[in-house]
mmCIF file of C-alpha atoms and ligand atoms in Angstrom:
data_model
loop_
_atom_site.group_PDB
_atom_site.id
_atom_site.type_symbol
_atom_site.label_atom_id
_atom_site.label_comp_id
_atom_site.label_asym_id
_atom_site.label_seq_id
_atom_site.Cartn_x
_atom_site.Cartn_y
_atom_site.Cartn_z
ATOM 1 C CA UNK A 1297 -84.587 112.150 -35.254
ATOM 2 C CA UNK A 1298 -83.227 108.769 -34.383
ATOM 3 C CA UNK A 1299 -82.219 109.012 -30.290
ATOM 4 C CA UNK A 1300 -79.107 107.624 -29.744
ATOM 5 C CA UNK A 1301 -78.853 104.192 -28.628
ATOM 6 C CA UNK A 1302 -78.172 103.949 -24.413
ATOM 7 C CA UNK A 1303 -77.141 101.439 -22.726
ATOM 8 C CA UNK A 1304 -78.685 100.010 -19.278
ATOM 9 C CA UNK A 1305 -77.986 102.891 -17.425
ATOM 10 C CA UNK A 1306 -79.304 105.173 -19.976
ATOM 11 C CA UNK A 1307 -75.858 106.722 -20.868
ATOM 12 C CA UNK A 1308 -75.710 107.098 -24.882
ATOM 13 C CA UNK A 1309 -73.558 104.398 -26.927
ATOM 14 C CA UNK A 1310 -71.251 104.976 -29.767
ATOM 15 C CA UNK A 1311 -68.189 107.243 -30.707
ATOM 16 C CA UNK A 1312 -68.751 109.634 -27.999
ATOM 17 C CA UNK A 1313 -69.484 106.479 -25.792
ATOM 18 C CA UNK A 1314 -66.774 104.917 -26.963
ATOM 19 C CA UNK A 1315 -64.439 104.921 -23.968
ATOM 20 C CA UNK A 1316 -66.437 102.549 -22.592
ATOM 21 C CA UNK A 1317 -67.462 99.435 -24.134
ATOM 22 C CA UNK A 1318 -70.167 98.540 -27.023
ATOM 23 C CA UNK A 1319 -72.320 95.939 -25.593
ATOM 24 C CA UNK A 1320 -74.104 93.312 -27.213
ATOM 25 C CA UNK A 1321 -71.549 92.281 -29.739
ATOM 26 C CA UNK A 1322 -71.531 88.801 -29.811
ATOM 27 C CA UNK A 1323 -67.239 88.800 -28.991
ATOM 28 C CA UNK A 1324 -68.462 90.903 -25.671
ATOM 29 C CA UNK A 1325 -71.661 88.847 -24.672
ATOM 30 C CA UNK A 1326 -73.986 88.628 -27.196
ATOM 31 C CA UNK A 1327 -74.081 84.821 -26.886
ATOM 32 C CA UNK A 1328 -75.134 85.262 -22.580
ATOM 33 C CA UNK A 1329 -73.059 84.365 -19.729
ATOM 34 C CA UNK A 1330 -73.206 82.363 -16.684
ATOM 35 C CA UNK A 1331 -73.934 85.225 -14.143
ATOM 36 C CA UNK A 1332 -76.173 87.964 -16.607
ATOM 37 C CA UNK A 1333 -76.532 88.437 -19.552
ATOM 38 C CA UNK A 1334 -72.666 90.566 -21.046
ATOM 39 C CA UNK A 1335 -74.768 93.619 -22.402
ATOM 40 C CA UNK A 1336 -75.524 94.082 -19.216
ATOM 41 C CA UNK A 1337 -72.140 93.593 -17.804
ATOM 42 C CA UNK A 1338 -70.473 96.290 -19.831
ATOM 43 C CA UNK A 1339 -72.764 98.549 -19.421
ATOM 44 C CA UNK A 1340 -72.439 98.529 -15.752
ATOM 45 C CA UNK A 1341 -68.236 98.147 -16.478
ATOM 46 C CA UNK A 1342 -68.518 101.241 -18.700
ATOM 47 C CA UNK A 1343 -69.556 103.505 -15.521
ATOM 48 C CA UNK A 1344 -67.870 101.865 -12.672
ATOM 49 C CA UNK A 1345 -64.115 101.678 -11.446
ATOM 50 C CA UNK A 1346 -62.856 98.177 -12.429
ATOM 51 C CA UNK A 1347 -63.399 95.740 -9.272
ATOM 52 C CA UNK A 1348 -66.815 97.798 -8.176
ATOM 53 C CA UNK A 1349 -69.083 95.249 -8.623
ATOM 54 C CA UNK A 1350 -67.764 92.343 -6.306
ATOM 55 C CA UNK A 1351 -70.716 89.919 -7.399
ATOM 56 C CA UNK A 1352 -69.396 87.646 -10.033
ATOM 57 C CA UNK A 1353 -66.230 86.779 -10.169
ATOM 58 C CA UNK A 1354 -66.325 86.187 -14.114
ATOM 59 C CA UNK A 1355 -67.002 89.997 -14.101
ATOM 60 C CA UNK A 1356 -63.542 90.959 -13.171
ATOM 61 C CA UNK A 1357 -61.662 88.454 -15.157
ATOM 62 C CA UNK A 1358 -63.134 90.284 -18.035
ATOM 63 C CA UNK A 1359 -63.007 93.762 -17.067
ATOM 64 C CA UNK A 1360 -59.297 93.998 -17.064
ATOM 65 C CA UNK A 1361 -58.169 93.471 -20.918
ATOM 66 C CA UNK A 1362 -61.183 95.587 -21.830
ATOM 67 C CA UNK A 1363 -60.439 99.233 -19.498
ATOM 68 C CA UNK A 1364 -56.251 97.762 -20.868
ATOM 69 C CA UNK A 1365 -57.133 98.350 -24.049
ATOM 70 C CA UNK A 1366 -58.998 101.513 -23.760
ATOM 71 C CA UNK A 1367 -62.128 100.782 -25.930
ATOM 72 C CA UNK A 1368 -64.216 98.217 -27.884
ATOM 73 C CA UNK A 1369 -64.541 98.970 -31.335
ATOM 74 C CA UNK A 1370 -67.295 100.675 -32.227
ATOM 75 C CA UNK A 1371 -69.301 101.218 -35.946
ATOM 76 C CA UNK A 1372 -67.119 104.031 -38.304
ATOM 77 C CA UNK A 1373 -64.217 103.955 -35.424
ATOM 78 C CA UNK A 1374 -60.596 104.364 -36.626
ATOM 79 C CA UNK A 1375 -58.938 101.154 -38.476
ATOM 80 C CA UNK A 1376 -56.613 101.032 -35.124
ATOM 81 C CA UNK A 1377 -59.470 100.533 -33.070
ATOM 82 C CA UNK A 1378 -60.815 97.655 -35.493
ATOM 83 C CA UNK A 1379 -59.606 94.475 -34.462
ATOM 84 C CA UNK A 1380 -61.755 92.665 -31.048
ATOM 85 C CA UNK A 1381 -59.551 92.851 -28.254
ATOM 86 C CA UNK A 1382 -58.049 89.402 -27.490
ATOM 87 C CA UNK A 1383 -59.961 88.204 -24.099
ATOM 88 C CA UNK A 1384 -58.879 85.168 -21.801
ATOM 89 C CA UNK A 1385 -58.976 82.036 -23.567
ATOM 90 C CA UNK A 1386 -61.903 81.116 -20.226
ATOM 91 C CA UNK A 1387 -63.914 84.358 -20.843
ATOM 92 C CA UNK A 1388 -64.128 83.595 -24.824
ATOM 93 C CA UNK A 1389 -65.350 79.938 -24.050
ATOM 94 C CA UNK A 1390 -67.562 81.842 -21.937
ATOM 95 C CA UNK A 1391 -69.048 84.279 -24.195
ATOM 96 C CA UNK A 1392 -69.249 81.607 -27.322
ATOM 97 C CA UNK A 1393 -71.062 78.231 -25.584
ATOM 98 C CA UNK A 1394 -71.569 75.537 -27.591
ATOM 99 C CA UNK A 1395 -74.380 74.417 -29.350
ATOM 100 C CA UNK A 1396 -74.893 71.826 -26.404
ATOM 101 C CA UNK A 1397 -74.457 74.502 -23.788
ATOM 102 C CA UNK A 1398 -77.453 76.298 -25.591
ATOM 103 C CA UNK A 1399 -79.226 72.834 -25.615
ATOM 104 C CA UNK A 1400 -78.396 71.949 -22.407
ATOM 105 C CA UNK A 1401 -79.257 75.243 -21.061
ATOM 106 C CA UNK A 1402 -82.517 75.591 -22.486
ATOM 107 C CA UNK A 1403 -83.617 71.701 -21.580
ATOM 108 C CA UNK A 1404 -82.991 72.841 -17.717
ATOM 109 C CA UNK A 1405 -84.936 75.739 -18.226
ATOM 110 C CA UNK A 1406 -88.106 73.968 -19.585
ATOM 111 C CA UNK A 1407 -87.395 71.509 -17.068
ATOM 112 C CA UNK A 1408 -87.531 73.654 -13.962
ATOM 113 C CA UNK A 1409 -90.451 75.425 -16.030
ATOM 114 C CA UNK A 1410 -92.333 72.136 -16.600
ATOM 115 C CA UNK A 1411 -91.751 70.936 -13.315
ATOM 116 C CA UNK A 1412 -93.018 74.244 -11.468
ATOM 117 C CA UNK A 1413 -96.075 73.490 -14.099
ATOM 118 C CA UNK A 1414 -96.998 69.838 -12.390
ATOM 119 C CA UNK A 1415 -96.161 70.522 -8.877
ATOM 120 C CA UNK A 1416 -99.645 71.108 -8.257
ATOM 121 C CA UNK A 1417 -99.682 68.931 -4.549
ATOM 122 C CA UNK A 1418 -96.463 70.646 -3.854
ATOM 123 C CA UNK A 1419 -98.149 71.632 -0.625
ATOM 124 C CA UNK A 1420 -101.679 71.709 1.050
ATOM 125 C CA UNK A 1421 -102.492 75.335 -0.285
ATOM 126 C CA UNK A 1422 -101.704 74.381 -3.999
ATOM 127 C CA UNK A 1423 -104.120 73.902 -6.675
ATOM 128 C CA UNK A 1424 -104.509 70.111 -6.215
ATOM 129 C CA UNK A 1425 -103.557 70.259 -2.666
ATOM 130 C CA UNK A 1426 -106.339 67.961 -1.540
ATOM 131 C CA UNK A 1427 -104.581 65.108 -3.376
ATOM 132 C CA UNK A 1428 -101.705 65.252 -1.418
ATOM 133 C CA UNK A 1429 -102.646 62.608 0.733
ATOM 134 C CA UNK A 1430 -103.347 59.976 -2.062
ATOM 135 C CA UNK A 1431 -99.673 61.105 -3.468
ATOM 136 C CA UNK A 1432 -98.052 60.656 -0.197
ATOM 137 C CA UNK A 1433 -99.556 57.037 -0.366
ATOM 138 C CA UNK A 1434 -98.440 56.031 -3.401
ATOM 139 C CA UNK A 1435 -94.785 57.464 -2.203
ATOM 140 C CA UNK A 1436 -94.648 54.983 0.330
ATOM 141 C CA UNK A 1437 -95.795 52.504 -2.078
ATOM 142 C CA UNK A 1438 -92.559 53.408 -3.566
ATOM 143 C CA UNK A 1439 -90.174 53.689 -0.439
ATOM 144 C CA UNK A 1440 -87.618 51.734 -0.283
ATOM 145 C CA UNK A 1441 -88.628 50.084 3.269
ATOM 146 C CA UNK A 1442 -91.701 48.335 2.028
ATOM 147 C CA UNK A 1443 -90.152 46.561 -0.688
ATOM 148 C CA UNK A 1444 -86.921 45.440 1.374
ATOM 149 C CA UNK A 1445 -89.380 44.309 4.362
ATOM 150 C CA UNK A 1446 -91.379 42.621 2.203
ATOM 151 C CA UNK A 1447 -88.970 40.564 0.104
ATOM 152 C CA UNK A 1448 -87.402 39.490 3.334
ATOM 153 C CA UNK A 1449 -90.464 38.750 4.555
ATOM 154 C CA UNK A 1450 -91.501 36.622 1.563
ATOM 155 C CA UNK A 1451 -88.173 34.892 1.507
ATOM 156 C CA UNK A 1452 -88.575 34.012 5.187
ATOM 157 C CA UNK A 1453 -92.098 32.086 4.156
ATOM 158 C CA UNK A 1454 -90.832 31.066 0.319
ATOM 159 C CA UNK A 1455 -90.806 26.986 0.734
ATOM 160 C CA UNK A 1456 -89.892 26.554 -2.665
ATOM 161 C CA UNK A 1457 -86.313 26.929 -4.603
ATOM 162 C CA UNK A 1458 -87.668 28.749 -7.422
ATOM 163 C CA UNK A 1459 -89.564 31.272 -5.199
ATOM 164 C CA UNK A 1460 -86.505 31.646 -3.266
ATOM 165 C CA UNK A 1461 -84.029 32.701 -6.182
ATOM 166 C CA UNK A 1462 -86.353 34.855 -7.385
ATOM 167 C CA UNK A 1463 -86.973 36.845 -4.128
ATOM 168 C CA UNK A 1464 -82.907 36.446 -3.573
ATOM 169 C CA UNK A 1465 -82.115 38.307 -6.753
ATOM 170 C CA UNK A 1466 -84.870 41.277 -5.944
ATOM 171 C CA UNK A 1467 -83.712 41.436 -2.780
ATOM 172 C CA UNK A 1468 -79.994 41.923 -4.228
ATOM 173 C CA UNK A 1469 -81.880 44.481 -7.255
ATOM 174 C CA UNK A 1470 -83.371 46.541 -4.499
ATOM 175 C CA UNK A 1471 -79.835 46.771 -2.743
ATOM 176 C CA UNK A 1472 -78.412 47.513 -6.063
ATOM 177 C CA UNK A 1473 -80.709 50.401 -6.746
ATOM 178 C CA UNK A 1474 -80.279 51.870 -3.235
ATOM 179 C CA UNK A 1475 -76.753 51.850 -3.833
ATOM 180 C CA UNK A 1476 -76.422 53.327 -7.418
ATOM 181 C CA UNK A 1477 -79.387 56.284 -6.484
ATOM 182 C CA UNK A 1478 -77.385 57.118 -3.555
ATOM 183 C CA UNK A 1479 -73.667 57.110 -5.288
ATOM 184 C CA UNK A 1480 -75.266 59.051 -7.902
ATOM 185 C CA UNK A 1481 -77.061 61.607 -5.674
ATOM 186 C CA UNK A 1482 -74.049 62.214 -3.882
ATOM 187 C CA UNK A 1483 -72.005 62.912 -6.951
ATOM 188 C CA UNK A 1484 -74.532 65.047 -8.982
ATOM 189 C CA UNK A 1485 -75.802 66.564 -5.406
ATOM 190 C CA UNK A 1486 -78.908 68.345 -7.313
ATOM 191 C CA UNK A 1487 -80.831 70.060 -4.761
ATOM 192 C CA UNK A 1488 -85.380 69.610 -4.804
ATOM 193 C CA UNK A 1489 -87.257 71.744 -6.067
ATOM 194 C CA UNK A 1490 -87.636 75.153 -4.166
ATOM 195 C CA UNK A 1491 -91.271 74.350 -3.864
ATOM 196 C CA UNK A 1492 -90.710 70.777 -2.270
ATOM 197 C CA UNK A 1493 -91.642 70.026 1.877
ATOM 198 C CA UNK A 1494 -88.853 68.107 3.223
ATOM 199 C CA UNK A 1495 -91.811 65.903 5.072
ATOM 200 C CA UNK A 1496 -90.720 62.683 3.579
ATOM 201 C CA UNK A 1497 -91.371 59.065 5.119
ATOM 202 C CA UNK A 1498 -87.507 57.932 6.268
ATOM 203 C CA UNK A 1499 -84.936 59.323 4.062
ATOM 204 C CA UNK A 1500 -80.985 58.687 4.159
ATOM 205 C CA UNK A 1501 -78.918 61.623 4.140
ATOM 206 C CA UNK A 1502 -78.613 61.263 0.382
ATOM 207 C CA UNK A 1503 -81.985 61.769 -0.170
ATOM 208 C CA UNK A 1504 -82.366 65.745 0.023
ATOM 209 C CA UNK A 1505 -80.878 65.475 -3.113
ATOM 210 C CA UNK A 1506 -83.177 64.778 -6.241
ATOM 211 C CA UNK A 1507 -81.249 63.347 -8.835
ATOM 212 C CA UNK A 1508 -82.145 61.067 -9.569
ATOM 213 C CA UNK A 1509 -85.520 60.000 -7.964
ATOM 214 C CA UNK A 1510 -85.223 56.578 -6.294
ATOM 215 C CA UNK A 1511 -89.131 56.327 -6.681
ATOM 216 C CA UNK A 1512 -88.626 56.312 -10.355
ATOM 217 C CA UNK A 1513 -85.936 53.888 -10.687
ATOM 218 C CA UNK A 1514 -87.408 51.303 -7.729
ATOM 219 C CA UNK A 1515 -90.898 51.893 -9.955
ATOM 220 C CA UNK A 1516 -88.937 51.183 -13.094
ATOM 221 C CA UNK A 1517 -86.895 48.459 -11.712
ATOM 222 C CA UNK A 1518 -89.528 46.549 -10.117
ATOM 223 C CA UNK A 1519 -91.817 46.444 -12.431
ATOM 224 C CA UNK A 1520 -89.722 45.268 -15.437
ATOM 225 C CA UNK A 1521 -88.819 42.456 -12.449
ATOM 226 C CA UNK A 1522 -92.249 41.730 -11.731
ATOM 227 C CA UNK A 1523 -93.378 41.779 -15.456
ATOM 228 C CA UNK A 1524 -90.417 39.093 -16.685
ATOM 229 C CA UNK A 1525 -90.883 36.758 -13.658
ATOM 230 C CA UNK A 1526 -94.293 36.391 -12.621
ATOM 231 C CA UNK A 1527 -97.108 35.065 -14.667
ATOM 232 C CA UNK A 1528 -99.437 37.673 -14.404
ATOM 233 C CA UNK A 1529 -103.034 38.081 -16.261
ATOM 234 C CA UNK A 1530 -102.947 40.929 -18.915
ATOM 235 C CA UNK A 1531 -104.685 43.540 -16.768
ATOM 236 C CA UNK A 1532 -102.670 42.663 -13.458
ATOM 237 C CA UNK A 1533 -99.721 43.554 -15.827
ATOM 238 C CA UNK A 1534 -101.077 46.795 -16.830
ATOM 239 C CA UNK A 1535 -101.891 47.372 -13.670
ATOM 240 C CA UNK A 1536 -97.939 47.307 -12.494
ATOM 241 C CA UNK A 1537 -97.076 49.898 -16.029
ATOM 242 C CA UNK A 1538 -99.430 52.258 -14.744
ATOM 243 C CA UNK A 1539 -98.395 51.837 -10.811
ATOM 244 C CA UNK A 1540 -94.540 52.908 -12.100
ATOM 245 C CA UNK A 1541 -95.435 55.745 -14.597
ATOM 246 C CA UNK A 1542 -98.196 57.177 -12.119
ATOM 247 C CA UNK A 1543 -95.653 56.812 -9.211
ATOM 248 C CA UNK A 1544 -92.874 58.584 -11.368
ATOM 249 C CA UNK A 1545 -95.506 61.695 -12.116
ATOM 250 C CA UNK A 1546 -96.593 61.809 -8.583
ATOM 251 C CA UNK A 1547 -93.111 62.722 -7.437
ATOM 252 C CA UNK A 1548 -93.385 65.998 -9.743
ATOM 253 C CA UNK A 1549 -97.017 66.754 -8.684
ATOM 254 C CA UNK A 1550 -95.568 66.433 -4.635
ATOM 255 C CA UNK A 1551 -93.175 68.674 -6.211
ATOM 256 C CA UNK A 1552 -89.956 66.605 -4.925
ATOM 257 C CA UNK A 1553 -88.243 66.278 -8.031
ATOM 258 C CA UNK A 1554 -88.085 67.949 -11.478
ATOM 259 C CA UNK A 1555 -88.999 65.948 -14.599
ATOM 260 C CA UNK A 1556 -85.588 64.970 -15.163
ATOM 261 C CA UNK A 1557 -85.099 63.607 -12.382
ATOM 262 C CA UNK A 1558 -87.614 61.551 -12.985
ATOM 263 C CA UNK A 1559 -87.445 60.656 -16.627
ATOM 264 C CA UNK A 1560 -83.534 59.477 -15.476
ATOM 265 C CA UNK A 1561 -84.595 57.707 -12.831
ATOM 266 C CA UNK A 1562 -86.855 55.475 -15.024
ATOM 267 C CA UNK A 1563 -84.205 55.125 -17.478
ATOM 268 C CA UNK A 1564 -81.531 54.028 -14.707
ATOM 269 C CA UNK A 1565 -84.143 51.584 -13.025
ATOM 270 C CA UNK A 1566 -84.458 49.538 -16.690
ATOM 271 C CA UNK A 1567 -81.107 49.194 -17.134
ATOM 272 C CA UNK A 1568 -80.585 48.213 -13.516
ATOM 273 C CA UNK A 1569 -82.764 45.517 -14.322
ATOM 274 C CA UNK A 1570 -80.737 44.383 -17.082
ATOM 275 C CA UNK A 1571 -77.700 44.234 -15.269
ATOM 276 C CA UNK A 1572 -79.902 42.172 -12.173
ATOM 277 C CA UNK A 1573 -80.805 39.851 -15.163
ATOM 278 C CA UNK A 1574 -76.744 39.649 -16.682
ATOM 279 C CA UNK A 1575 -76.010 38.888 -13.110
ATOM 280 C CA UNK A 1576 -78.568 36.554 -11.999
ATOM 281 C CA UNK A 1577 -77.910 34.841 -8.897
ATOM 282 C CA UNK A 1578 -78.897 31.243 -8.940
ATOM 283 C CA UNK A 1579 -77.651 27.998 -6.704
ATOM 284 C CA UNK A 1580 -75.513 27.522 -9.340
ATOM 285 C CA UNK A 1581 -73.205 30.571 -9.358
ATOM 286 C CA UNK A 1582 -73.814 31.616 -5.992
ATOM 287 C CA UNK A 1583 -74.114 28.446 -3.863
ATOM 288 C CA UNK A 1584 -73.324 29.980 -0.738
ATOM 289 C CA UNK A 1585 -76.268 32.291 -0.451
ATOM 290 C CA UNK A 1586 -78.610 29.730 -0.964
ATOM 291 C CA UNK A 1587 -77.030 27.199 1.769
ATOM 292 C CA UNK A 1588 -76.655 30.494 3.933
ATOM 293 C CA UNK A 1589 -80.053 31.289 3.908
ATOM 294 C CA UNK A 1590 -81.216 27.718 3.544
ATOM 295 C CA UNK A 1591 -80.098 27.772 7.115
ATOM 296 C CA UNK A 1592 -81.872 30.045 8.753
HETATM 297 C C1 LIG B 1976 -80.855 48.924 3.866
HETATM 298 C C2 LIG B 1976 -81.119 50.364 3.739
HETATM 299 C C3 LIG B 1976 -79.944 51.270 3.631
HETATM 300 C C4 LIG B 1976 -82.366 50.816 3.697
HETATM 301 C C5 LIG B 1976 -82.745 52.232 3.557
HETATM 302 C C6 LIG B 1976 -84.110 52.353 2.994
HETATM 303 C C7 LIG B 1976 -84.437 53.800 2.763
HETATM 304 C C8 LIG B 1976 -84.549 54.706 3.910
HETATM 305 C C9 LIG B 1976 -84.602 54.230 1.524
HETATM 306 C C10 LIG B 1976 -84.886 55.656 1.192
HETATM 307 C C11 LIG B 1976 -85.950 55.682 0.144
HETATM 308 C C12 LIG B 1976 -86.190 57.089 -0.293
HETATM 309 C C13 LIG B 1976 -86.813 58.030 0.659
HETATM 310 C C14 LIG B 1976 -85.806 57.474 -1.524
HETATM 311 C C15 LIG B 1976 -85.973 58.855 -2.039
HETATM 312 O O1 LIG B 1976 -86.730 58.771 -3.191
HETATM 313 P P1 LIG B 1976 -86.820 60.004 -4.173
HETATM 314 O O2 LIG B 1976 -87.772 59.565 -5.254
HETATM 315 O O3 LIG B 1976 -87.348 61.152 -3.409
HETATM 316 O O4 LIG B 1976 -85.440 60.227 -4.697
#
């Protein structure tokens, strides 16, 4: 004989069960929930007083139109007991995501999956540990200090009006990049990876956030910059592609960001570009900055 179906706890579902609830329909949390998955939820609700379980808050908001209404309906119950009970319009949105919230969900997992995966120089003990120093290099080939120094620097020596716009208007990209990764860092506030060591060469306050990964858009951003406005032979230019993509997987390997973080950051450093190149400072439209620094 068929043994009756149980529920979490072990306690046997259907009509003598039925003063509790039947889990797994999809109107009581078949579809998942934020904090566990609903089955489990009324299982637990079916055996506790309501307001036991002080974990998730959802739980509660839930728990009091079901014990209101006595029971869920159940297989063969009477016609009375038939219809769903009606549950808060938050708790229904809740228990039915979207197909994006599946999507969505499910693109984070194999993110956080994917980026676990590659974090293989996350610290001295992992797999590819010994690399970690050659990773750490190319972060600082990255960093945000270098390339501000070293414009300035160049700018200081540039004797030429061409050189000098084009170092101005990097100099003003790199700004522009700082800027936008740390407004967006600070509004999306995405922590690093568990697995990450917070041993980072100097980092604003912004930065123990990860998305998205300034590497990525600096790598992104400078190298569309260096491609459209330096005259470069064919392998030098390859040379700068594979610096940016190598630097973007490097920050998963050190295990600083997830994959998003980095594919977004790439994304955001192109169109920063394009926005450096709609903008374009020149002695034309922005006299003043070349008189001002003519000066110096
Ligand atoms: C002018 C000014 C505010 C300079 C600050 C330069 C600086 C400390 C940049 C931080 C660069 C950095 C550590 C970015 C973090 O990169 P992720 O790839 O880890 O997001």
């Amino acid at each position: 004989m068929p043994s009756p179906r149980r529920n979490v706890e072990g306690r046997p579902l259907g009509a003598a069960a039925s003063s509790s609830s039947s889990p797994g329909s999809p109107a009581h949390g078949g579809g998942g929930s934020s904090c566990s998955s609903r089955f489990e939820f009324q299982s637990l609700l079916s055996s506790r007083a309501p307001g036991a379980d002080a974990t998730c808050p959802r739980l509660r908001a839930s728990e009091s139109p079901v014990h209101r209404r006595g029971s869920f309906p159940v297989a063969g119950a009477g016609p009375s007991q038939a219809s769903p009970p009606q549950l808060p319009e938050e708790d229904r949105m809740d228990l039915n995501p979207s197909f994006l919230g599946i999507a969505l969900r499910c693109l984070l997992a194999i993110d956080l999956w994917l980026s676990k995966k590659l974090g293989v120089c996350a610290g001295e003990s992992s797999s590819w540990g010994s690399m970690r120093p050659l990773m750490k290099l190319l972060e600082i080939s990255g960093h945000g200090i270098p390339w501000l120094l070293g414009t300035l620097y160049c700018l200081s020596r540039s004797n030429s009006w061409a050189g000098r716009e084009v170092l101005m208007n990097l100099l003003f990209a790199l700004l522009l990049d700082l800027l936008l990764v740390a407004l967006l860092k600070g509004l999306v506030r995405r922590r690093r990876p568990a697995h990450n060591q917070m041993d980072m060469f100097v980092t604003l306050s912004v930065d123990k956030y990860s998305f998205p990964s300034g590497h990525a858009t600096r790598a992104a951003l400078v190298s569309r910059f260096i491609l459209n406005h330096l005259v470069l032979a064919i392998p030098l230019r390859v040379l700068v592609v594979l610096w940016a993509f190598i630097l973007g997987l490097s920050r998963v390997m050190l295990g600083r960001h997830n994959v998003t973080d980095v594919a977004f950051g790439f994304f955001l450093g192109y169109l920063q570009y394009s926005i450096v190149d709609y903008c374009w400072l020149s002695p034309q439209n922005a006299p003043v900055l070349f008189v001002l620094w003519n000066q110096q």
